[in-house]
Short mmCIF file of N, CA, C and O in Angstrom, two decimals:
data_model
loop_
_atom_site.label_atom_id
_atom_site.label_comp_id
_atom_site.label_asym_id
_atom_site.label_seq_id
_atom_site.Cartn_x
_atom_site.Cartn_y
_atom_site.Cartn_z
N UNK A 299 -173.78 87.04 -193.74
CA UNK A 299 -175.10 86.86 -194.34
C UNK A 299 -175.71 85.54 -193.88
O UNK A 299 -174.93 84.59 -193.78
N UNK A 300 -176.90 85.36 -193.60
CA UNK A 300 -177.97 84.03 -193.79
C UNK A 300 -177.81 83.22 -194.30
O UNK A 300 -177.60 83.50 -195.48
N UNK A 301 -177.77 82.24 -194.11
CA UNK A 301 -177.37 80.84 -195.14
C UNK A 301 -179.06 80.43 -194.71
O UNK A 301 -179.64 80.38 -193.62
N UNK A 302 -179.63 80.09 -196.58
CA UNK A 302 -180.98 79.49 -196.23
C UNK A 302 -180.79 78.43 -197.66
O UNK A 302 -180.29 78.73 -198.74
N UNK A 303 -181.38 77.09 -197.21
CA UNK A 303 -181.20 76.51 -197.72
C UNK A 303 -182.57 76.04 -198.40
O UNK A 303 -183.44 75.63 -197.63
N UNK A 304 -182.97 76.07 -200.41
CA UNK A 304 -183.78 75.75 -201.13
C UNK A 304 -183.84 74.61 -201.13
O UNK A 304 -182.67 74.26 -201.24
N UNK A 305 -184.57 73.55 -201.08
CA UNK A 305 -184.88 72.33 -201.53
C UNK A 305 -186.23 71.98 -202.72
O UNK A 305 -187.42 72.26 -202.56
N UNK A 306 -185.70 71.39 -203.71
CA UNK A 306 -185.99 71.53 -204.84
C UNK A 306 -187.31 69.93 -204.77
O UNK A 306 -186.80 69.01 -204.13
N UNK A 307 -188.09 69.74 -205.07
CA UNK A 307 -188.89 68.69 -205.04
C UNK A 307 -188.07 67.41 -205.48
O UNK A 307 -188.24 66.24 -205.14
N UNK A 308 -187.32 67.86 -206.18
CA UNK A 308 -186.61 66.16 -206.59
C UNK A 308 -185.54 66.01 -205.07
O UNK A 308 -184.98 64.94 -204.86
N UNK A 309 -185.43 66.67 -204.52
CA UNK A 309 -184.90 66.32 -202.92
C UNK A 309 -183.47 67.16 -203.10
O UNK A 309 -182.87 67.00 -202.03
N UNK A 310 -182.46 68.19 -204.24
CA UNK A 310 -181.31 68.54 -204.76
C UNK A 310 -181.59 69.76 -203.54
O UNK A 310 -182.77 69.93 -203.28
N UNK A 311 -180.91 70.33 -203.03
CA UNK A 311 -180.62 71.27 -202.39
C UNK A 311 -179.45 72.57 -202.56
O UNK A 311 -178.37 72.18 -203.00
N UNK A 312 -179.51 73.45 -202.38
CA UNK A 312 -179.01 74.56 -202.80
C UNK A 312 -178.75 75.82 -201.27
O UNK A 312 -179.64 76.57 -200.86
N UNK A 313 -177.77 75.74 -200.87
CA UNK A 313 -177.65 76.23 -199.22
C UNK A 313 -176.98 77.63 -199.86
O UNK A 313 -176.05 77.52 -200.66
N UNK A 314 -177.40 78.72 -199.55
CA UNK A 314 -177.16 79.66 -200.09
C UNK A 314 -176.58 80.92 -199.35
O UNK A 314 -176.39 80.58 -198.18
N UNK A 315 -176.15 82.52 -199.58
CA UNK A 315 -175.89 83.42 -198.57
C UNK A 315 -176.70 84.24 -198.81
O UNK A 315 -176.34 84.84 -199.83
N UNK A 316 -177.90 84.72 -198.32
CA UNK A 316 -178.93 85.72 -198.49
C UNK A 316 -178.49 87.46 -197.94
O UNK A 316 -178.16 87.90 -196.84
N UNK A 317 -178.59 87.83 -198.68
CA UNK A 317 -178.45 89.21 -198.40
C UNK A 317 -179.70 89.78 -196.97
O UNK A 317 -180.90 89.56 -197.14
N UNK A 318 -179.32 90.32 -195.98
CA UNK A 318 -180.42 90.92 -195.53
C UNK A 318 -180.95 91.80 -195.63
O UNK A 318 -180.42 92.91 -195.63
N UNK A 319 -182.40 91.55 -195.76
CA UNK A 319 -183.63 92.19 -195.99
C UNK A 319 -184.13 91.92 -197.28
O UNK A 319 -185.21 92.44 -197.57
N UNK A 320 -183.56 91.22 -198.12
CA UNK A 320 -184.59 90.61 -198.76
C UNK A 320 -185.45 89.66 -198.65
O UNK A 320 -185.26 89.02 -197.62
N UNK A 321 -186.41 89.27 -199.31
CA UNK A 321 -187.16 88.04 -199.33
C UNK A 321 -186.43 87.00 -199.82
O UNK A 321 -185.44 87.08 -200.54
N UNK A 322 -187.09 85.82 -199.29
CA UNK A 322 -186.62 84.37 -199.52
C UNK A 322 -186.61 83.97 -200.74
O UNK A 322 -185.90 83.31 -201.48
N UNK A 323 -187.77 84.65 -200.76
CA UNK A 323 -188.17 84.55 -203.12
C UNK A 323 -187.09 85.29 -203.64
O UNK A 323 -186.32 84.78 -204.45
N UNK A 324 -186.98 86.35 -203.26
CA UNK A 324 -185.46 87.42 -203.86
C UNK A 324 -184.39 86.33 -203.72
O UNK A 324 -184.18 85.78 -204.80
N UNK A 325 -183.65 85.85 -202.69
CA UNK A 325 -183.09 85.09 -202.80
C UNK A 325 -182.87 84.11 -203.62
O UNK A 325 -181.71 83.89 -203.96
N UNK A 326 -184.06 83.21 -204.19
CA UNK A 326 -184.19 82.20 -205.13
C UNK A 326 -183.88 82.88 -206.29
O UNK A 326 -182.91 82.62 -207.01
N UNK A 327 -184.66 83.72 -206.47
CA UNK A 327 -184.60 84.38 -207.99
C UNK A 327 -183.57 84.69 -208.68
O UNK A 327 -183.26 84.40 -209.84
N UNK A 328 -182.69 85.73 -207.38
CA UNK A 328 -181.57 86.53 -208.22
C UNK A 328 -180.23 85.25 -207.72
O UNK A 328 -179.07 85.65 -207.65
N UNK A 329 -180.50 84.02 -207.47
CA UNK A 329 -179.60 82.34 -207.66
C UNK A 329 -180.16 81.65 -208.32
O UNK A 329 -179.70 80.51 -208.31
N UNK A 330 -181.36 81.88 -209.21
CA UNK A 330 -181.72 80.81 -210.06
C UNK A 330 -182.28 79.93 -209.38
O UNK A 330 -182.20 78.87 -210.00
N UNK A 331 -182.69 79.84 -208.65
CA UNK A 331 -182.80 78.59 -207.89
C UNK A 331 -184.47 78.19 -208.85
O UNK A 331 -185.32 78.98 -209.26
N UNK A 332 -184.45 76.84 -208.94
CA UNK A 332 -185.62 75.96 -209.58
C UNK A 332 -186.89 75.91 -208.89
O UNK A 332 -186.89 75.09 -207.98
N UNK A 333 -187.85 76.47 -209.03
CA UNK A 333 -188.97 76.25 -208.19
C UNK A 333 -189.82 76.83 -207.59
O UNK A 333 -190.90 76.37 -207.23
N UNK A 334 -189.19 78.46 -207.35
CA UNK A 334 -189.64 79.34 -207.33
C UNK A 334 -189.95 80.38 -208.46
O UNK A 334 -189.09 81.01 -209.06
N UNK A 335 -191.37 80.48 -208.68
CA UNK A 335 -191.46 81.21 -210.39
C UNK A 335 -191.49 82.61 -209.88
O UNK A 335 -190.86 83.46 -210.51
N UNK A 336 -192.10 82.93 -208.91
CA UNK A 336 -192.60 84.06 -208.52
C UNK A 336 -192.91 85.36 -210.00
O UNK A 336 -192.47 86.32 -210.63
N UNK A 337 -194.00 84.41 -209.81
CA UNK A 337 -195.03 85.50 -211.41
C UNK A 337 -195.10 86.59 -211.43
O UNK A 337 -194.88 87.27 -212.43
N UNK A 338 -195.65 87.35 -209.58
CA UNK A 338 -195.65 88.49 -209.25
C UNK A 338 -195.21 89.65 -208.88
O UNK A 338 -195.72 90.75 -208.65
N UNK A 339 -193.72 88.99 -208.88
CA UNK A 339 -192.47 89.85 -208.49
C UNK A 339 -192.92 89.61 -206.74
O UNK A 339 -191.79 89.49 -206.28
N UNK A 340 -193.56 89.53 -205.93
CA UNK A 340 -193.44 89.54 -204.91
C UNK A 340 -194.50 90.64 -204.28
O UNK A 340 -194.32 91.36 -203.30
N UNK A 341 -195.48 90.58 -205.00
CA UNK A 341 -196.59 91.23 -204.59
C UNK A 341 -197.43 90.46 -203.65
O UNK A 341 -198.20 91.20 -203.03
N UNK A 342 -197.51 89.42 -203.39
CA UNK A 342 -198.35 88.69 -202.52
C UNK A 342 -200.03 88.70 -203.57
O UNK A 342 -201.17 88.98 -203.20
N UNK A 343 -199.58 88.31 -204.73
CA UNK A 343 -200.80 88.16 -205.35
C UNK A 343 -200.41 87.15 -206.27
O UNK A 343 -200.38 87.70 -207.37
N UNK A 344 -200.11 85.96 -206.38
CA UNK A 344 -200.17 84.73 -206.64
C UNK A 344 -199.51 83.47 -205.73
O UNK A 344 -199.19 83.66 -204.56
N UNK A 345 -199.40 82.59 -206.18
CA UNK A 345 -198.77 81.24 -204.68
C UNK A 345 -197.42 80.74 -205.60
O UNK A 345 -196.75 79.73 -205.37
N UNK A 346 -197.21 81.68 -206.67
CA UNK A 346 -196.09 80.57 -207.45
C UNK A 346 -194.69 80.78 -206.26
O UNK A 346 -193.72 80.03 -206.42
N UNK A 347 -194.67 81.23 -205.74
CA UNK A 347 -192.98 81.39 -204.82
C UNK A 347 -193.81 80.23 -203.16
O UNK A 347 -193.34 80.52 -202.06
N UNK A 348 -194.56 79.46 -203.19
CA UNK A 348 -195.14 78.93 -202.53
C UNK A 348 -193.91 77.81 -201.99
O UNK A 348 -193.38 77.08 -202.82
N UNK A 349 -193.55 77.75 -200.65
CA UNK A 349 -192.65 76.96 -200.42
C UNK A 349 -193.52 76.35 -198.81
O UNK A 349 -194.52 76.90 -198.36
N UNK A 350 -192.97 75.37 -198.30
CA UNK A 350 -192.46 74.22 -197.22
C UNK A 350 -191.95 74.85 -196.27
O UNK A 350 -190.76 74.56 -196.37
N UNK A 351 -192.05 75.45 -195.50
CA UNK A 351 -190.99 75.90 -193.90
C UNK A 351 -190.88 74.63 -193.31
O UNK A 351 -191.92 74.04 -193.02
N UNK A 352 -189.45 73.97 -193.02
CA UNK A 352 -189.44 73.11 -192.12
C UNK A 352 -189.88 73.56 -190.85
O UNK A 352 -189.83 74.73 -190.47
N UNK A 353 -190.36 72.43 -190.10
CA UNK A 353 -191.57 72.85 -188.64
C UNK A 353 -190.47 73.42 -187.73
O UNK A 353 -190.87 74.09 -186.78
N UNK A 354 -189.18 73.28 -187.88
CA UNK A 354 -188.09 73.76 -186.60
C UNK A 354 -188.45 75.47 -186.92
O UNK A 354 -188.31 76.43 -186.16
N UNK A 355 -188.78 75.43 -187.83
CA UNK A 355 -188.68 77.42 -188.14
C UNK A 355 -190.00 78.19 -187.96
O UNK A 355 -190.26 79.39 -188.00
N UNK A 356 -190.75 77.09 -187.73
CA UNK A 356 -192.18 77.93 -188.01
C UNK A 356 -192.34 78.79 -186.53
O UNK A 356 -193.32 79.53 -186.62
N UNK A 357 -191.94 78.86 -185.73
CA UNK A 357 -191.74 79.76 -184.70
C UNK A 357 -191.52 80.92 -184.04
O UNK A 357 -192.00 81.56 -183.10
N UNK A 358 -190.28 80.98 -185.16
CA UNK A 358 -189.16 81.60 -185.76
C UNK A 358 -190.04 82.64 -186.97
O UNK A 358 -189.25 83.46 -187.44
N UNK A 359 -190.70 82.69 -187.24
CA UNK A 359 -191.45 83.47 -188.53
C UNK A 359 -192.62 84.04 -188.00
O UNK A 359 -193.30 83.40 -187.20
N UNK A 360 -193.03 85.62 -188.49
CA UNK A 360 -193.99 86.18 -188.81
C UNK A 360 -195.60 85.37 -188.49
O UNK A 360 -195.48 84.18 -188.78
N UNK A 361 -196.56 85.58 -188.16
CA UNK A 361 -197.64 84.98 -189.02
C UNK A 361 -197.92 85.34 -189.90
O UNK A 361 -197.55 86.46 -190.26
N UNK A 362 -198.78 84.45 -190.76
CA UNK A 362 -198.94 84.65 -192.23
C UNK A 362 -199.88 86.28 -191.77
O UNK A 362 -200.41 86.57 -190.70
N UNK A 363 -199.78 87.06 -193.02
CA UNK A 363 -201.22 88.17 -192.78
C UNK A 363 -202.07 87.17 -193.58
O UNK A 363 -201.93 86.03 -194.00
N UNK A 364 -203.26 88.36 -193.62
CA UNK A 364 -205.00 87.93 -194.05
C UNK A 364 -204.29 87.41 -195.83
O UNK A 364 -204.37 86.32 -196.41
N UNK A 365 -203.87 88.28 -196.11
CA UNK A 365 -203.43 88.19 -197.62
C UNK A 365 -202.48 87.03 -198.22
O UNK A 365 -202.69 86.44 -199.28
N UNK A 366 -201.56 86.86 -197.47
CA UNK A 366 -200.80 85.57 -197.69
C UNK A 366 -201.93 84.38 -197.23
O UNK A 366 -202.34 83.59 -198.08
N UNK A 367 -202.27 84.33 -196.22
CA UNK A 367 -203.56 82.96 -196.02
C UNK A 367 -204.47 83.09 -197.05
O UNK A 367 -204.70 81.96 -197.47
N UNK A 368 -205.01 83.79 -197.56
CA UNK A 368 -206.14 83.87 -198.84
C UNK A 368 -205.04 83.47 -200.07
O UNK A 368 -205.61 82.73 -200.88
N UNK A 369 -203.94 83.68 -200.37
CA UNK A 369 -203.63 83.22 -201.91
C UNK A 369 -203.19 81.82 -201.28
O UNK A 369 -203.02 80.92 -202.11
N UNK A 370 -203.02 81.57 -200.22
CA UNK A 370 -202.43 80.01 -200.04
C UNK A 370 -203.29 79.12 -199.84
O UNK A 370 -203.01 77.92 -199.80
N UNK A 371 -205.10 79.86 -199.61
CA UNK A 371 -205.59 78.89 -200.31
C UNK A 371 -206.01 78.06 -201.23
O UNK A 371 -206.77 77.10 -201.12
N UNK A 372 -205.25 78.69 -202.53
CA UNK A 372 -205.37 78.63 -203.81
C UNK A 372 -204.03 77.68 -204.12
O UNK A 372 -203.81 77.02 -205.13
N UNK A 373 -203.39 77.80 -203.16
CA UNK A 373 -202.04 77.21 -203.70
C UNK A 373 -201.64 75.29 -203.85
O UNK A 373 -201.51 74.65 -202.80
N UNK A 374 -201.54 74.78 -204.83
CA UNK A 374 -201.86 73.39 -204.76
C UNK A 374 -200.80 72.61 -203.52
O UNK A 374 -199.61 72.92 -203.37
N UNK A 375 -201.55 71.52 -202.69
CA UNK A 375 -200.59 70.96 -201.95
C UNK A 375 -200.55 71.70 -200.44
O UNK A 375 -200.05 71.11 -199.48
N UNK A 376 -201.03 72.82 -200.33
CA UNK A 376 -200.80 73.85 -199.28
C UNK A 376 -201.02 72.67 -197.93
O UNK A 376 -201.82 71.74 -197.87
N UNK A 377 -199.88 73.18 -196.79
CA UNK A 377 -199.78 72.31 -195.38
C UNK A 377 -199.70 73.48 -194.43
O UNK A 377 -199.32 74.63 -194.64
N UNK A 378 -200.09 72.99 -193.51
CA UNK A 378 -200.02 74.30 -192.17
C UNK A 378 -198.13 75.02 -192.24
O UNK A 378 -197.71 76.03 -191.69
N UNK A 379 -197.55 74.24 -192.94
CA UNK A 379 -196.19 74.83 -193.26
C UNK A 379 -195.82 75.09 -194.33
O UNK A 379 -194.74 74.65 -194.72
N UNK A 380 -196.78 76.02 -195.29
CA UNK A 380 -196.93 76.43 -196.23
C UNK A 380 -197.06 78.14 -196.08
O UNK A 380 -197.86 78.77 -195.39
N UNK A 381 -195.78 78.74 -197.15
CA UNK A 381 -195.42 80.19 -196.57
C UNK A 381 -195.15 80.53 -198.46
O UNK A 381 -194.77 79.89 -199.44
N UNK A 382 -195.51 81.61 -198.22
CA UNK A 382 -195.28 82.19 -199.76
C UNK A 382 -193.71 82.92 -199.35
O UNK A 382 -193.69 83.83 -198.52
N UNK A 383 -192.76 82.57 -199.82
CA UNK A 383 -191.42 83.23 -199.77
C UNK A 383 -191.61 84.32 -200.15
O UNK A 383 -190.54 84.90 -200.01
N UNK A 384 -192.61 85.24 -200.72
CA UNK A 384 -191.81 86.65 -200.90
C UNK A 384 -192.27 87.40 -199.92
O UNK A 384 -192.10 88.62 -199.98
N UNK A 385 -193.07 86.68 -198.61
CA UNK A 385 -193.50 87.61 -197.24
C UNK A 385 -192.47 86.82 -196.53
O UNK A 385 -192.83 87.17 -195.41
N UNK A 386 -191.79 86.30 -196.37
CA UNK A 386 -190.26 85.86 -195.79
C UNK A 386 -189.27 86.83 -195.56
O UNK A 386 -188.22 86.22 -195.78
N UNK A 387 -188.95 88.16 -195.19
CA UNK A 387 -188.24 88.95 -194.93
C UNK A 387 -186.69 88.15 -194.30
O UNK A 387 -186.64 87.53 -193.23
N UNK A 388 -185.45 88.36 -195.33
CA UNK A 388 -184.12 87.73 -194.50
C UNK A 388 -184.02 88.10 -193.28
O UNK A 388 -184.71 89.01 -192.80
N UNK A 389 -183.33 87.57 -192.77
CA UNK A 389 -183.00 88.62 -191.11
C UNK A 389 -181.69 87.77 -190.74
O UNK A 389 -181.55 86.58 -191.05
N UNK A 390 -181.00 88.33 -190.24
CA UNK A 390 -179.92 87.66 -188.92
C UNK A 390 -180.46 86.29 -188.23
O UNK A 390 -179.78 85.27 -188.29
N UNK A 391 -181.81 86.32 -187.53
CA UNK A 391 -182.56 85.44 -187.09
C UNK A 391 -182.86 83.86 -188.40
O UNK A 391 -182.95 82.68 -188.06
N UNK A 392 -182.89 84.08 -188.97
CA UNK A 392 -183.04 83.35 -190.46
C UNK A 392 -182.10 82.71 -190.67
O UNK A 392 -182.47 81.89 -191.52
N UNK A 393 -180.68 82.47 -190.35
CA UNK A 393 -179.79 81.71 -190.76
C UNK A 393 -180.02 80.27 -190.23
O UNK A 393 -180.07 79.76 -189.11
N UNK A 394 -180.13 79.89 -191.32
CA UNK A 394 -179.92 77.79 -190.99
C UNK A 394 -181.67 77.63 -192.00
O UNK A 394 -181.98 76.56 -192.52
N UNK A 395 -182.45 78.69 -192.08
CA UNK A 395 -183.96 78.71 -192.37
C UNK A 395 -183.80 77.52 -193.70
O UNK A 395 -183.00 77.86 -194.58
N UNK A 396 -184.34 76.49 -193.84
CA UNK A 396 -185.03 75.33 -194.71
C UNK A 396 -185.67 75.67 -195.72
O UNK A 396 -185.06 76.67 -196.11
N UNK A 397 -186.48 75.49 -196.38
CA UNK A 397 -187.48 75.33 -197.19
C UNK A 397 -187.74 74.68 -198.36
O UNK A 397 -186.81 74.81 -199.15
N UNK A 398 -188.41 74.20 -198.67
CA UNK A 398 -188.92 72.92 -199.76
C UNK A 398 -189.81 73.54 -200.64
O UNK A 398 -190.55 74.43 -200.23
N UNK A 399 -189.85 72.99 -202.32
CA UNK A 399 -190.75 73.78 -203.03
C UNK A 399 -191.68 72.49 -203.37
O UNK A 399 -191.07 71.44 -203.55
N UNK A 400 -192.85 72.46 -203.45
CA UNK A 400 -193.86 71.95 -203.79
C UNK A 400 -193.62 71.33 -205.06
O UNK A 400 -193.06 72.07 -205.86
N UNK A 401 -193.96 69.88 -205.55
CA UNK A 401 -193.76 69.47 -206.64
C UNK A 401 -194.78 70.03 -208.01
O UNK A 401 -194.85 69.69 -209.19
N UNK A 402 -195.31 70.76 -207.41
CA UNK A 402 -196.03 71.58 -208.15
C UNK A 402 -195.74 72.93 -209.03
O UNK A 402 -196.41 73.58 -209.83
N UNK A 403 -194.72 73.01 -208.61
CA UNK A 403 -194.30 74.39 -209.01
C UNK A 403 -192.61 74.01 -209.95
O UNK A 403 -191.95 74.92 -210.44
#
């Protein structure tokens, strides 16, 4: 499995084994992990699972669609490395994947 590692705004980290094919938010959720609320279950209709891609990965990922860029402009703090985890699909490719949650959330 994927090892992706949460980073929590107070800087605590949480390196984890992701099942593949879930989302990154799935991941957080069903580990508890702090920071990710994900309100929507993973509909891509709010920014609470709003995380940080470190820049080594942004490459490595999807582009955002029309729909993830429209709720992330709503999302407080948002940076050109700003990804809503529940359009984060795990993959094989994904292992070592970063991410930081906004002190906002």
């Amino acid at each position: 499995m994927p090892q992706i590692t949460y980073v929590e705004h107070s800087g605590e980290a949480h390196t984890l084994d992701i099942v593949i094919g879930l989302s990154v938010m799935e991941g957080a959720v069903k580990n508890s992990i702090p920071g990710i609320d994900a309100d929507c279950g993973g509909a891509c209709a709010c920014a609470t699972c709003h995380v940080y891609v470190d820049e080594a990965w942004l490459g490595a990922l999807p582009e955002r669609s029309p729909t993830e860029a429209q709720m992330l402009e709503f999302a407080d703090g948002a940076t050109p490395n700003s990804r809503l985890s529940c359009q984060l699909k795990v993959t094989a490719a994904l292992d070592g994947l970063r991410v930081t949650m906004p002190a906002s959330q």
